Amino acid sequence: MLCGPDVGCELDQDQQGGRPLRVTVVVPTYNERENLPVAVERLTALPVPDLHVLVVDDSSPDGTGDVADKLAAELPNVVGVLHRTEKDGLGRAYIAGITRALDEGADVVIQMDADLSHPAEVIPAMLEKLTTTDAGVVLGSRYVPGGSTADEWKWHRKALSAWANFYVNLILRLGVKDATAGFKAWKADTLRAIDVASIRSNGYSFQVEMNYRTVKKGIAIAEVPIRFEERTLGASKMSLKVQLESALMPWKLLFGSSASPRR
């Protein structure tokens, strides 16, 4: 839980009446039928006592939703599925999933891509950092010591990623190394404090707005190193429209057109 308006306090089992933390991993999907079973297998193998997986599928034409339903039937107390009727962006999918997770009593909500680029095995380290520090969110970071990106990335892609982080931090002063990271572990009270349901940005700029609101609330952000892998199956969802929105979002946040939660 958060202590006061400006800092997150430690979150541990004692605060939950001695029970393990309920951890929900929200995994948005669109055409990820090959990757999803592997992601779920990796998550369920983790030494996390009360871990749940919530798949948010945007009516994938390749049948990912059916795969998710099969996994939920096989693991009814672990895997849940939220079917959405339209594909309207990563941000909207995450908001839907996070809202469901909070409604179902999650103490910690983790954002994780279905394409296997985020290493599930780092989740215990993220949870340890979240539960032993005052951080309200922990980022899986490519750009802290020990972090890295896939060897398959071309130099221009690495340069674009580094520039995007420099650009976002230059404008918004977030004070984190991987400002565009999409692999995150959140205390539930942090998500409530930033009023995540009111966020209007979409695509990858959604990640930046969440960080910005966290910093504006005076809540600490921590980072742990990850190796970000290249997807091996399926196609990237990064479009020109998404890139343009991501470039404009820091300025919108800075000048207040998207930064303030609804009252």
Coordinates of C-alpha atoms in Angstrom, one line a residue:
M1 CA 0.0 0.0 0.0
L2 CA 1.1 3.6 -0.4
C3 CA 2.1 5.6 2.7
G4 CA 1.2 9.3 2.3
P5 CA 1.0 11.3 -1.0
D6 CA 4.6 11.2 -2.0
V7 CA 6.1 7.8 -1.4
G8 CA 5.3 4.1 -1.6
C9 CA 5.8 2.0 1.5
E10 CA 7.0 -1.6 1.7
L11 CA 4.5 -4.2 0.6
D12 CA 4.9 -7.6 2.2
Q13 CA 2.9 -10.6 3.3
D14 CA 2.4 -9.2 6.8
Q15 CA 0.4 -6.3 5.3
Q16 CA -1.8 -8.9 3.6
G17 CA -2.7 -10.7 6.8
G18 CA 0.1 -13.3 6.4
R19 CA -1.1 -14.5 3.0
P20 CA 1.1 -14.5 -0.1
L21 CA 0.7 -11.5 -2.4
R22 CA -1.8 -12.0 -5.2
V23 CA 0.2 -11.3 -8.3
T24 CA -1.6 -10.9 -11.7
V25 CA 0.4 -10.9 -14.9
V26 CA -1.6 -9.0 -17.6
V27 CA -0.7 -10.3 -21.1
P28 CA -2.4 -8.5 -24.0
T29 CA -2.6 -10.6 -27.2
Y30 CA -3.2 -10.1 -30.9
N31 CA -2.2 -13.0 -33.2
E32 CA 0.1 -14.7 -30.6
R33 CA -1.3 -18.3 -30.8
E34 CA 2.2 -19.8 -31.0
N35 CA 3.8 -17.7 -28.3
L36 CA 1.0 -17.6 -25.7
P37 CA 1.3 -21.2 -24.5
V38 CA 5.1 -20.8 -24.1
A39 CA 4.6 -17.6 -22.1
V40 CA 2.0 -19.2 -19.8
E41 CA 4.3 -22.2 -19.3
R42 CA 7.2 -19.9 -18.2
L43 CA 5.0 -17.9 -15.9
T44 CA 3.4 -20.9 -14.2
A45 CA 6.8 -22.4 -13.6
L46 CA 7.9 -19.4 -11.5
P47 CA 8.4 -19.8 -7.7
V48 CA 5.6 -17.3 -7.0
P49 CA 2.9 -18.7 -4.7
D50 CA -0.2 -16.8 -5.8
L51 CA 0.5 -16.0 -9.4
H52 CA -2.3 -15.5 -11.9
V53 CA -2.2 -14.8 -15.7
L54 CA -4.9 -12.6 -17.3
V55 CA -4.9 -12.9 -21.1
V56 CA -6.5 -9.9 -22.8
D57 CA -7.3 -10.9 -26.4
D58 CA -8.5 -8.4 -29.0
S59 CA -10.4 -10.9 -31.1
S60 CA -7.3 -12.3 -32.8
P61 CA -8.1 -13.7 -36.2
D62 CA -5.5 -16.4 -35.8
G63 CA -7.4 -18.0 -32.9
T64 CA -5.3 -16.8 -30.0
G65 CA -8.5 -16.3 -28.0
D66 CA -9.4 -20.0 -28.4
V67 CA -5.8 -21.0 -27.3
A68 CA -6.3 -18.7 -24.2
D69 CA -9.6 -20.4 -23.4
K70 CA -8.0 -23.8 -23.6
L71 CA -5.2 -22.7 -21.3
A72 CA -7.8 -21.3 -18.9
A73 CA -9.7 -24.6 -18.9
E74 CA -6.5 -26.5 -18.2
L75 CA -5.5 -24.1 -15.4
P76 CA -8.8 -22.7 -14.1
N77 CA -7.4 -21.2 -10.9
V78 CA -4.4 -19.6 -12.6
V79 CA -5.3 -18.4 -16.1
G80 CA -8.2 -16.1 -16.9
V81 CA -9.2 -14.6 -20.3
L82 CA -10.7 -11.2 -21.1
H83 CA -12.1 -11.2 -24.7
R84 CA -12.4 -7.8 -26.3
T85 CA -14.5 -7.3 -29.4
E86 CA -12.2 -4.9 -31.2
K87 CA -8.5 -4.1 -31.6
D88 CA -8.1 -0.5 -30.4
G89 CA -4.5 -0.4 -29.2
L90 CA -2.1 -1.8 -26.6
G91 CA -3.0 0.9 -24.0
R92 CA -6.7 0.2 -24.1
A93 CA -6.0 -3.6 -23.7
Y94 CA -3.7 -3.0 -20.7
I95 CA -6.3 -0.7 -19.1
A96 CA -9.0 -3.3 -19.5
G97 CA -6.7 -6.0 -18.1
I98 CA -5.3 -3.9 -15.2
T99 CA -8.9 -2.8 -14.2
R100 CA -10.0 -6.4 -14.1
A101 CA -7.0 -7.5 -12.1
L102 CA -7.6 -4.8 -9.5
D103 CA -11.3 -5.7 -9.3
E104 CA -10.2 -9.3 -8.7
G105 CA -8.1 -8.3 -5.7
A106 CA -4.5 -8.2 -7.1
D107 CA -1.9 -6.8 -4.8
V108 CA 0.6 -6.6 -7.6
V109 CA -0.1 -6.2 -11.3
I110 CA 2.6 -7.1 -13.9
Q111 CA 2.6 -5.9 -17.5
M112 CA 4.2 -8.4 -19.9
D113 CA 4.2 -8.8 -23.6
A114 CA 3.1 -12.2 -25.1
D115 CA 5.8 -12.3 -27.7
L116 CA 8.4 -13.7 -25.4
S117 CA 10.6 -10.6 -25.5
H118 CA 10.2 -10.1 -21.7
P119 CA 12.0 -12.7 -19.6
A120 CA 9.5 -14.2 -17.2
E121 CA 12.4 -15.5 -15.0
V122 CA 13.1 -11.9 -13.8
I123 CA 9.7 -11.5 -12.2
P124 CA 10.9 -12.8 -8.8
A125 CA 13.6 -10.2 -8.7
M126 CA 11.1 -7.5 -9.7
L127 CA 8.8 -8.6 -6.9
E128 CA 11.7 -8.6 -4.4
K129 CA 12.5 -5.1 -5.4
L130 CA 8.9 -4.0 -5.1
T131 CA 8.4 -5.6 -1.7
T132 CA 11.6 -4.5 -0.1
T133 CA 11.9 -0.8 -1.2
D134 CA 9.6 2.2 -1.3
A135 CA 9.2 1.9 -5.1
G136 CA 5.6 1.9 -6.4
V137 CA 6.6 0.3 -9.7
V138 CA 9.6 -1.7 -10.9
L139 CA 10.7 -1.6 -14.5
G140 CA 12.4 -4.4 -16.4
S141 CA 15.1 -2.3 -17.8
R142 CA 17.4 -2.8 -20.8
Y143 CA 19.6 0.2 -20.0
V144 CA 20.7 -0.3 -16.4
P145 CA 23.9 -2.2 -15.7
G146 CA 23.4 -5.8 -16.5
G147 CA 20.6 -5.1 -19.0
S148 CA 20.8 -5.6 -22.7
T149 CA 18.9 -6.0 -26.0
A150 CA 18.8 -8.9 -28.4
D151 CA 21.8 -9.6 -30.6
E152 CA 19.4 -9.7 -33.6
W153 CA 18.7 -6.0 -33.2
K154 CA 20.3 -3.9 -36.0
W155 CA 22.4 -0.9 -35.0
H156 CA 19.7 1.5 -36.3
R157 CA 17.0 -0.2 -34.1
K158 CA 19.3 0.1 -31.1
A159 CA 20.0 3.7 -31.9
L160 CA 16.3 4.5 -32.3
S161 CA 15.5 2.9 -28.9
A162 CA 18.3 4.8 -27.2
W163 CA 17.2 8.0 -28.8
A164 CA 13.6 7.5 -27.7
N165 CA 14.6 7.1 -24.1
F166 CA 16.9 10.2 -24.3
Y167 CA 14.1 12.1 -26.0
V168 CA 11.4 11.2 -23.4
N169 CA 13.7 11.9 -20.4
L170 CA 14.9 15.2 -21.9
I171 CA 11.3 16.4 -22.1
L172 CA 9.7 14.8 -19.0
R173 CA 12.7 14.4 -16.6
L174 CA 11.5 10.9 -15.5
G175 CA 14.9 10.0 -14.0
V176 CA 14.8 6.4 -15.2
K177 CA 17.1 4.6 -17.7
D178 CA 14.4 2.8 -19.7
A179 CA 11.5 5.2 -19.9
T180 CA 9.8 3.3 -22.7
A181 CA 9.9 -0.1 -21.0
G182 CA 6.8 -2.3 -21.2
F183 CA 7.7 -4.9 -18.6
K184 CA 6.6 -3.6 -15.3
A185 CA 5.5 -4.7 -11.8
W186 CA 3.1 -2.3 -10.1
K187 CA 1.8 -2.1 -6.5
A188 CA -2.0 -2.0 -6.8
D189 CA -2.2 1.2 -4.8
T190 CA 0.2 2.9 -7.2
L191 CA -2.2 2.1 -10.1
R192 CA -5.1 3.5 -8.1
A193 CA -3.1 6.6 -7.2
I194 CA -2.3 7.4 -10.9
D195 CA -6.0 6.7 -11.8
V196 CA -4.9 4.3 -14.6
A197 CA -8.4 3.9 -15.9
S198 CA -8.4 7.5 -17.0
I199 CA -5.3 7.3 -19.2
R200 CA -6.1 8.2 -22.7
S201 CA -2.9 7.6 -24.6
N202 CA -2.5 4.4 -26.5
G203 CA 0.1 2.3 -28.1
Y204 CA 3.6 2.5 -26.6
S205 CA 3.1 6.0 -25.4
F206 CA 0.8 4.5 -22.8
Q207 CA 3.9 3.3 -21.0
V208 CA 5.4 6.8 -20.9
E209 CA 2.2 8.3 -19.5
M210 CA 2.0 5.8 -16.7
N211 CA 5.6 6.6 -15.7
Y212 CA 4.9 10.3 -15.9
R213 CA 1.9 10.1 -13.7
T214 CA 3.9 8.1 -11.2
V215 CA 6.7 10.6 -11.0
K216 CA 4.2 13.5 -10.7
K217 CA 2.6 11.7 -7.7
G218 CA 6.0 11.6 -6.1
I219 CA 6.1 7.8 -6.2
A220 CA 9.5 6.1 -6.7
I221 CA 10.3 4.0 -9.8
A222 CA 12.9 1.3 -9.5
E223 CA 14.6 -0.7 -12.3
V224 CA 16.0 -4.2 -12.5
P225 CA 18.1 -5.4 -15.5
I226 CA 16.6 -7.6 -18.2
R227 CA 17.8 -8.9 -21.5
F228 CA 15.1 -7.9 -24.1
E229 CA 14.8 -10.6 -26.7
E230 CA 13.6 -10.4 -30.3
R231 CA 10.3 -12.2 -31.0
T232 CA 10.8 -15.4 -32.9
L233 CA 7.2 -16.0 -34.0
G234 CA 4.6 -13.6 -35.3
A235 CA 4.9 -10.0 -36.5
S236 CA 5.7 -6.7 -34.7
K237 CA 2.8 -4.4 -33.9
M238 CA 4.9 -1.2 -34.2
S239 CA 3.3 0.9 -36.9
L240 CA 4.1 4.4 -38.2
K241 CA 0.9 5.7 -36.4
V242 CA 2.2 4.3 -33.1
Q243 CA 5.6 5.8 -33.6
L244 CA 4.1 9.3 -34.3
E245 CA 1.9 9.1 -31.3
S246 CA 4.8 8.1 -29.1
A247 CA 6.8 11.1 -30.4
L248 CA 4.0 13.6 -29.7
M249 CA 3.0 12.2 -26.3
P250 CA 5.8 13.7 -24.1
W251 CA 4.9 17.2 -25.3
K252 CA 1.2 16.6 -24.7
L253 CA 2.0 15.4 -21.2
L254 CA 4.4 18.3 -20.5
F255 CA 1.7 20.9 -21.5
G256 CA -1.1 19.1 -19.6
S257 CA -3.3 17.9 -22.5
S258 CA -3.2 14.3 -21.3
A259 CA -1.5 14.3 -17.9
S260 CA -4.2 15.1 -15.4
P261 CA -6.5 12.3 -14.3
R262 CA -10.2 13.0 -14.5
R263 CA -11.7 14.2 -11.3

